[in-house]
Amino acid sequence: MAKKAQLVNTAPEDIDIDECMNSYTHIYSPDLLQHGCDTVIASRNLEKLTEAAKKLISATGRRCLPIAVDVRKPETITAAVEESLKTLGHIDILINNAAGNFLCPVTSLSFNAFRTVMEIDTMGTFNTSKVIYDKWFKDHGGSIVNISATLGYRGQALQVHAGSAKAANDAMTRHLAVEWGPSGVRVNTVAPGPISGTEGYRRLGGQIAETAGAYRSIPLQRAGNKTEIAHAVLYLASHAASYVTGAILVADGGAWLTSANDVEQLLGVWSAEKRKDK
Ligand code: COA
């Protein structure tokens, strides 16, 4: 029994933030469509993207096109999609993972701060999905995977901006799945919990919570890692999920069911961050 428990709850290999893995044990068939596919990576900072693309090309031997995009500006997405199609010929999968977040109590959150997160997370997901659908998926089909969060399920403290934005995205997943299913487009979502080695983990007090032992209250008793989220995304993106659309796959070790929604503790993390900024 103990051995079985270890098998089902052992974290796979992972690597530090912004690095590629040195070794990887396939858990799906190595020739599953998406393993080693050509990629386009897009964000606002071309310098960081170019650096990341170099690492990906060297680790995978595949093409990786870095393109500067602000998901709040549809014209930048249109230009990026046109460039991608010109260079790579087709687009099969869209992963919407642009997000902005920080801890902040509602009383300190400015109108612009709330709007900024809504614009990046919700408008960004809509803008990108719509441009790619209109320019390619409408006629060729495709698979969209949105990266969400469980924050809105219980009204997580200090997270009204991101929780509201991701809740809208979860609804969008279902709406788009319904409207675009007949064109052969599947639309699904992965909702991660605390994932080590990520910007979100750093910004939202992940390390502090881990050090304080808070993750022992998670049913699987630990934070997740990036490889585990990659596996969840790969499942939904690939033909392994050929009859799955409009689904939200929570990959959080059961965290949202049991984790403390501890306003005082999060206010403490928020105040400490503010002091660091000064
Ligand atoms: N707490 C409270 N308000 C904050 C904040 C924080 N930590 N960081 C930014 N804001 C507010 C700003 O004060 C501003 O509001 P104001 O004009 O009323 O002062 C508003 O948010 C927009 O900030 P700005 O820095 O101009 O926006 P941006 O578009 O350059 O950056 C963010 C967007 C704020 C989301 C930024 O944190 C970001 O780019 N994040 C991307 C990466 C990320 O968050 N990853 C983690 C995902 S979990």
Tab-separated table of C-alpha atoms and ligand atoms in Angstrom, residues 44 72 99-104 110 112-113 116-117 120 199-200 203-204, ligand 1:
chain	number	residue	atom	x	y	z
A	44	ARG	CA	6.150	41.530	-23.944
A	72	ARG	CA	-3.969	43.389	-24.431
A	99	ALA	CA	-1.278	36.355	-16.579
A	100	GLY	CA	-0.524	39.119	-14.143
A	101	ASN	CA	-0.896	38.748	-10.424
A	102	PHE	CA	0.196	39.971	-7.019
A	103	LEU	CA	-1.206	39.800	-3.524
A	104	CYS	CA	-3.265	42.862	-2.643
A	110	SER	CA	-6.556	50.635	-7.355
A	112	ASN	CA	-6.345	50.506	-12.609
A	113	ALA	CA	-4.723	47.517	-10.875
A	116	THR	CA	-4.872	45.665	-15.617
A	117	VAL	CA	-5.200	42.085	-14.371
A	120	ILE	CA	-4.101	40.664	-19.239
A	199	GLU	CA	6.845	33.503	-10.959
A	200	GLY	CA	3.439	32.952	-9.360
A	203	ARG	CA	4.865	36.552	-6.068
A	204	LEU	CA	2.101	34.887	-4.076
B	1	COA	N1	0.024	45.644	-5.585
B	1	COA	C1	-0.982	46.532	-5.845
B	1	COA	N2	-1.108	47.174	-7.031
B	1	COA	C2	-0.198	46.885	-7.978
B	1	COA	C3	0.868	45.979	-7.793
B	1	COA	C4	0.958	45.343	-6.513
B	1	COA	N3	1.943	44.491	-6.226
B	1	COA	N4	1.605	45.929	-8.934
B	1	COA	C5	1.035	46.766	-9.788
B	1	COA	N5	-0.057	47.347	-9.231
B	1	COA	C6	-0.923	48.358	-9.826
B	1	COA	C7	-0.134	49.578	-10.228
B	1	COA	O1	0.077	50.430	-9.111
B	1	COA	C8	-1.028	50.182	-11.291
B	1	COA	O2	-2.123	50.848	-10.744
B	1	COA	P1	-2.124	52.491	-10.581
B	1	COA	O3	-1.957	53.030	-11.956
B	1	COA	O4	-3.478	52.797	-9.998
B	1	COA	O5	-0.988	52.821	-9.676
B	1	COA	C9	-1.627	48.960	-11.966
B	1	COA	O6	-1.459	47.861	-11.062
B	1	COA	C10	-0.923	48.604	-13.257
B	1	COA	O7	0.442	48.435	-12.983
B	1	COA	P2	1.552	48.587	-14.107
B	1	COA	O8	2.877	48.236	-13.502
B	1	COA	O9	1.427	49.901	-14.776
B	1	COA	O10	1.052	47.494	-15.164
B	1	COA	P3	1.881	46.610	-16.124
B	1	COA	O11	0.987	46.320	-17.255
B	1	COA	O12	3.230	47.167	-16.440
B	1	COA	O13	2.134	45.288	-15.256
B	1	COA	C11	1.281	43.675	-13.655
B	1	COA	C12	1.123	44.348	-15.004
B	1	COA	C13	0.996	44.705	-12.583
B	1	COA	C14	0.307	42.547	-13.527
B	1	COA	C15	2.728	43.174	-13.462
B	1	COA	O14	2.862	42.655	-12.177
B	1	COA	C16	3.134	42.153	-14.494
B	1	COA	O15	3.488	42.536	-15.607
B	1	COA	N6	3.062	40.873	-14.213
B	1	COA	C17	3.345	39.835	-15.203
B	1	COA	C18	3.886	38.568	-14.621
B	1	COA	C19	3.075	37.984	-13.508
B	1	COA	O16	2.402	38.659	-12.777
B	1	COA	N7	3.205	36.690	-13.347
B	1	COA	C20	2.600	35.982	-12.259
B	1	COA	C21	1.389	35.282	-12.646
B	1	COA	S1	0.756	34.363	-11.276
